[in-house]
Short mmCIF file of C-alpha atoms and ligand atoms in Angstrom, two decimals:
data_model
loop_
_atom_site.label_atom_id
_atom_site.label_comp_id
_atom_site.label_asym_id
_atom_site.label_seq_id
_atom_site.Cartn_x
_atom_site.Cartn_y
_atom_site.Cartn_z
CA MET A 187 -18.78 5.16 9.60
CA LEU A 188 -15.05 4.97 10.07
CA ALA A 189 -15.29 2.92 13.21
CA LEU A 190 -17.61 0.52 11.43
CA ALA A 191 -15.33 0.32 8.41
CA SER A 192 -12.29 -0.31 10.55
CA ARG A 193 -14.14 -2.98 12.51
CA GLN A 194 -15.04 -4.73 9.28
CA LEU A 195 -11.44 -4.53 8.13
CA LEU A 196 -10.23 -5.91 11.43
CA GLN A 197 -12.73 -8.76 11.25
CA ARG A 198 -11.58 -9.59 7.77
CA ALA A 199 -7.97 -9.44 8.90
CA ALA A 200 -8.77 -11.65 11.89
CA LEU A 201 -10.37 -14.23 9.63
CA LYS A 202 -7.22 -14.35 7.55
CA ARG A 203 -4.76 -14.84 10.36
CA PRO A 204 -5.65 -18.41 11.39
CA LEU A 205 -5.36 -19.49 7.77
CA GLN A 206 -1.89 -18.04 7.52
CA SER A 207 -0.71 -19.74 10.69
CA ASN A 208 -2.14 -22.97 9.28
CA ILE A 209 -0.08 -22.50 6.15
CA ILE A 210 3.08 -22.03 8.18
CA ARG A 211 2.27 -25.02 10.34
CA THR A 212 1.57 -27.26 7.35
CA GLN A 213 4.74 -26.09 5.69
CA ILE A 214 6.72 -27.02 8.78
CA ARG A 215 4.94 -30.36 8.83
CA LEU A 216 5.70 -30.97 5.18
CA ASN A 217 9.35 -30.04 5.72
CA SER A 218 9.73 -32.41 8.63
CA GLN A 219 8.12 -35.14 6.54
CA ASP A 220 10.69 -34.51 3.83
CA LYS A 221 13.45 -35.12 6.32
CA SER A 222 11.95 -38.35 7.61
CA SER A 223 11.55 -41.38 5.37
CA LYS A 224 9.68 -40.94 2.12
CA SER A 225 7.56 -44.01 2.68
CA LYS A 226 6.19 -42.46 5.85
CA ALA A 227 5.01 -39.45 3.90
CA THR A 228 3.50 -41.65 1.21
CA ARG A 229 1.81 -43.80 3.81
CA SER A 230 0.13 -40.88 5.56
CA MET A 231 -0.96 -39.66 2.15
CA SER A 232 -2.55 -42.97 1.17
CA TYR A 233 -4.26 -43.27 4.54
CA GLY A 234 -5.83 -39.96 3.71
CA SER A 235 -4.88 -38.38 7.01
CA PRO A 236 -6.95 -35.21 7.42
CA VAL A 237 -3.79 -33.22 8.18
CA THR A 238 -2.18 -34.18 4.87
CA TRP A 239 -5.30 -33.61 2.81
CA LYS A 240 -5.82 -30.33 4.56
CA SER A 241 -2.29 -29.32 3.66
CA VAL A 242 -2.94 -30.30 0.04
CA ALA A 243 -6.08 -28.17 0.06
CA VAL A 244 -4.24 -25.26 1.62
CA GLY A 245 -1.36 -25.66 -0.83
CA GLY A 246 -3.81 -25.78 -3.72
CA SER A 247 -5.59 -22.68 -2.58
CA ILE A 248 -2.26 -20.84 -2.35
CA ILE A 249 -1.56 -21.74 -5.97
CA VAL A 250 -5.05 -20.72 -7.09
CA PHE A 251 -4.71 -17.51 -5.11
CA THR A 252 -1.31 -16.71 -6.64
CA LEU A 253 -2.47 -17.55 -10.17
CA GLY A 254 -5.55 -15.43 -9.62
CA TYR A 255 -3.43 -12.48 -8.70
CA LEU A 256 -1.01 -13.07 -11.55
CA TYR A 257 -3.99 -13.01 -13.87
CA LYS A 258 -5.26 -9.86 -12.19
CA LEU A 259 -1.78 -8.34 -12.51
CA LYS A 260 -1.86 -9.07 -16.21
CA SER A 261 -5.18 -7.34 -16.76
CA ASP A 262 -3.99 -4.59 -14.43
CA ARG A 263 -0.91 -4.25 -16.59
CA GLN A 264 -3.20 -3.39 -19.50
CA LYS A 265 -4.94 -0.84 -17.30
CA GLN A 266 -1.51 0.42 -16.28
CA ILE A 267 -0.53 0.82 -19.94
CA ASP A 268 -3.75 2.71 -20.61
CA PHE A 269 -3.09 4.81 -17.53
CA ASN A 270 0.49 5.50 -18.58
CA ASN A 271 -0.64 6.39 -22.09
CA LYS A 272 -3.14 8.79 -20.61
CA MET A 273 -0.55 10.22 -18.28
CA THR A 274 2.13 10.55 -20.93
CA MET A 275 -0.07 12.22 -23.51
CA GLY A 276 1.76 15.51 -23.70
CA GLN A 277 3.12 14.93 -20.21
CA ALA A 278 6.25 13.47 -18.72
CA ASP A 279 6.30 10.14 -16.85
CA ILE A 280 5.57 9.95 -13.16
CA LYS A 281 8.73 10.41 -11.17
CA CYS A 282 9.22 9.92 -7.46
CA LEU A 283 11.18 13.09 -6.73
CA PHE A 284 10.98 15.18 -3.60
CA ASP A 285 12.97 17.35 -1.26
CA LEU A 286 10.78 17.90 1.81
CA VAL A 287 10.75 17.81 5.62
CA ASP A 288 9.27 15.06 7.79
CA THR A 289 7.14 15.40 10.94
CA ASP A 290 10.31 15.88 13.03
CA GLY A 291 11.27 18.81 10.82
CA LYS A 292 14.08 16.71 9.33
CA LYS A 293 14.99 17.11 5.67
CA ARG A 294 14.03 14.05 3.58
CA THR A 295 14.77 13.52 -0.09
CA SER A 296 13.61 10.87 -2.56
CA GLU A 297 17.24 9.72 -3.00
CA GLU A 298 17.50 8.40 0.55
CA PHE A 299 14.54 6.09 -0.09
CA ARG A 300 16.06 4.37 -3.10
CA GLY A 301 16.34 0.64 -2.53
CA ARG A 302 13.05 0.63 -0.63
CA TRP A 303 9.45 -0.02 -1.61
CA LEU A 304 7.25 3.00 -0.99
CA LEU A 305 3.52 3.54 -0.82
CA VAL A 306 3.02 7.25 -1.49
CA TYR A 307 -0.27 9.00 -0.78
CA PHE A 308 -1.12 12.65 -1.36
CA GLY A 309 -3.69 14.33 0.85
CA PHE A 310 -4.24 16.86 3.64
CA THR A 311 -5.11 16.62 7.31
CA HIS A 312 -8.26 18.80 7.07
CA CYS A 313 -9.77 16.54 4.41
CA PRO A 314 -13.32 15.79 5.61
CA ASP A 315 -13.84 12.25 4.33
CA VAL A 316 -11.81 10.87 1.44
CA CYS A 317 -8.34 11.11 2.96
CA PRO A 318 -9.38 9.48 6.26
CA GLU A 319 -10.98 6.59 4.38
CA GLU A 320 -7.99 6.12 2.13
CA LEU A 321 -5.53 6.37 5.01
CA GLU A 322 -7.50 3.82 6.99
CA LYS A 323 -7.48 1.42 4.05
CA LEU A 324 -3.80 1.89 3.25
CA SER A 325 -2.77 1.62 6.91
CA GLU A 326 -4.59 -1.69 7.20
CA ALA A 327 -2.84 -3.00 4.07
CA ILE A 328 0.54 -1.83 5.39
CA ASP A 329 -0.14 -3.52 8.72
CA ARG A 330 -0.96 -6.83 7.05
CA LEU A 331 2.11 -6.60 4.81
CA HIS A 332 4.41 -5.86 7.75
CA LYS A 333 2.97 -8.81 9.67
CA GLU A 334 3.98 -10.98 6.73
CA LYS A 335 7.45 -9.39 6.64
CA PHE A 336 6.98 -7.42 3.44
CA ASP A 337 9.13 -4.34 3.77
CA ILE A 338 7.22 -1.30 2.59
CA THR A 339 7.36 2.30 3.78
CA PRO A 340 4.25 4.50 3.67
CA LEU A 341 4.71 8.19 2.85
CA PHE A 342 2.01 10.82 3.24
CA ILE A 343 2.72 13.98 1.27
CA THR A 344 0.53 16.97 2.01
CA VAL A 345 -1.16 19.06 -0.67
CA ASP A 346 -1.92 21.72 1.97
CA PRO A 347 1.49 23.00 3.10
CA GLN A 348 -0.06 26.19 4.51
CA ARG A 349 -1.81 24.32 7.30
CA ASP A 350 -0.04 20.96 7.41
CA LYS A 351 2.92 21.68 9.62
CA PRO A 352 5.07 18.81 11.01
CA ALA A 353 3.51 18.56 14.49
CA LEU A 354 -0.08 18.62 13.21
CA MET A 355 0.71 15.99 10.58
CA ARG A 356 2.29 13.68 13.16
CA LYS A 357 -0.74 13.91 15.41
CA TYR A 358 -3.06 13.28 12.48
CA LEU A 359 -1.13 10.35 10.99
CA ASP A 360 -0.77 8.65 14.37
CA GLU A 361 -4.56 8.30 14.40
CA PHE A 362 -4.13 5.85 11.50
CA SER A 363 -0.67 4.40 12.01
CA SER A 364 2.58 5.65 13.49
CA LYS A 365 4.31 3.99 10.54
CA TRP A 366 3.39 6.86 8.21
CA ILE A 367 6.19 9.22 7.34
CA GLY A 368 4.53 12.62 6.87
CA LEU A 369 6.17 15.03 4.46
CA THR A 370 5.58 18.74 4.04
CA GLY A 371 7.44 21.77 2.76
CA ASP A 372 6.84 25.22 1.39
CA ASP A 373 4.42 25.93 -1.45
CA GLU A 374 7.13 25.62 -4.04
CA GLN A 375 8.54 22.32 -2.73
CA ILE A 376 5.06 20.77 -2.57
CA GLY A 377 4.23 22.14 -6.01
CA ARG A 378 7.33 20.56 -7.51
CA THR A 379 6.69 17.22 -5.78
CA ALA A 380 3.07 17.06 -6.94
CA LYS A 381 4.20 17.90 -10.45
CA SER A 382 6.75 15.08 -10.56
CA PHE A 383 4.07 12.63 -9.36
CA ARG A 384 1.48 14.15 -11.69
CA VAL A 385 -0.81 14.90 -8.79
CA TYR A 386 -3.31 17.70 -9.21
CA TYR A 387 -4.37 19.85 -6.26
CA SER A 388 -6.11 23.15 -5.87
CA PRO A 389 -7.22 24.93 -2.67
CA GLY A 390 -10.85 26.07 -2.72
CA PRO A 391 -12.28 29.35 -1.42
CA LYS A 392 -12.07 30.13 2.30
CA ASP A 393 -15.24 30.28 4.40
CA GLN A 394 -15.89 32.70 7.33
CA ASP A 395 -13.75 30.53 9.61
CA ASN A 396 -10.89 30.65 7.10
CA ASP A 397 -11.52 26.98 6.49
CA TYR A 398 -11.11 25.55 3.01
CA ILE A 399 -11.06 22.26 1.12
CA VAL A 400 -8.20 21.26 -1.12
CA ASP A 401 -9.37 19.49 -4.25
CA HIS A 402 -6.81 16.82 -5.07
CA THR A 403 -6.12 13.66 -7.04
CA ILE A 404 -7.05 10.65 -4.93
CA ILE A 405 -4.30 8.25 -5.70
CA SER A 406 -1.56 6.29 -4.05
CA TYR A 407 1.51 5.05 -5.81
CA LEU A 408 3.58 1.96 -5.29
CA ILE A 409 7.17 2.98 -5.96
CA GLY A 410 9.84 0.35 -6.59
CA PRO A 411 13.41 0.23 -5.27
CA LYS A 412 14.75 2.27 -8.17
CA GLY A 413 12.20 5.00 -7.66
CA GLN A 414 10.08 3.67 -10.53
CA LEU A 415 6.28 3.63 -10.59
CA MET A 416 5.11 0.03 -10.15
CA GLU A 417 1.41 0.42 -9.50
CA TYR A 418 -1.21 2.97 -8.55
CA PHE A 419 -4.29 2.58 -6.41
CA GLY A 420 -7.44 4.63 -6.80
CA GLN A 421 -10.35 4.92 -4.43
CA THR A 422 -12.09 1.81 -5.76
CA ARG A 423 -9.28 -0.51 -4.64
CA THR A 424 -10.07 -2.51 -1.54
CA VAL A 425 -7.66 -3.23 1.26
CA ASP A 426 -7.29 -6.78 -0.14
CA ASP A 427 -6.43 -5.40 -3.58
CA VAL A 428 -3.79 -3.09 -2.16
CA GLU A 429 -2.31 -5.79 0.06
CA ASN A 430 -2.20 -8.48 -2.61
CA LEU A 431 -1.04 -6.31 -5.48
CA ILE A 432 1.84 -4.95 -3.42
CA LYS A 433 2.69 -8.47 -2.31
CA SER A 434 2.65 -9.73 -5.91
CA HIS A 435 4.86 -6.89 -7.13
CA ILE A 436 7.41 -7.47 -4.39
CA MET A 437 7.43 -11.25 -4.92
CA LEU A 438 7.71 -11.00 -8.71
CA TYR A 439 10.26 -8.18 -8.70
CA LYS A 440 13.51 -8.82 -10.51
CA ASP A 441 16.30 -6.30 -10.16
NI1 LIG B 31 -8.45 14.31 0.73
#
């Protein structure tokens, strides 16, 4: 299942890449036309050179794409308001606050990440299906964003501090992407972190092998440079949604 899903994601990503290099190439072409005489540019336009018309089509589709996402952002903003209203009913706002250790055993606090865009996911390494699927999706989105020079740092915070020790988390996260910063701590530190992010988790009963499932909120948060919540992604979001919404937020962000 996972291999198939990742292959599909890769195929989709592969389909996108040539288009992007075309965009860059046409932009370069357009720039060099700007520098040369105007009449030359006009002439090639009126001759209907396929290159120029192609660039117009590509340019147009970028605009349509951007407008589409702006529109989506707007309707998402309403969803966000509803979400925030739900979250704030008798509860405090979501805050990105933590004081944990990473997979090298090094102390990491939320303060040191201020000024950076974060994608924060809560889960646990023994999760049978949901976490692997979500991590695969988010890793793919992060990969695409990094290829396009969008600076975003993915954080994985465990909801199973009893079992998720630094070395195990590193090994697990590397199966998805070495870019993930894994964070763990003691029960109290994890409890406080989950509370500030409004993430619910609860370990289930142990079986004969001492194995157990941790029930947890399946959500990832996009955190802005000031530590503010910018967006959240549930399970129904596709890799394209995650990629494009993060991109839109970063591009539209005003300090
Ligand atoms: Ni899970």
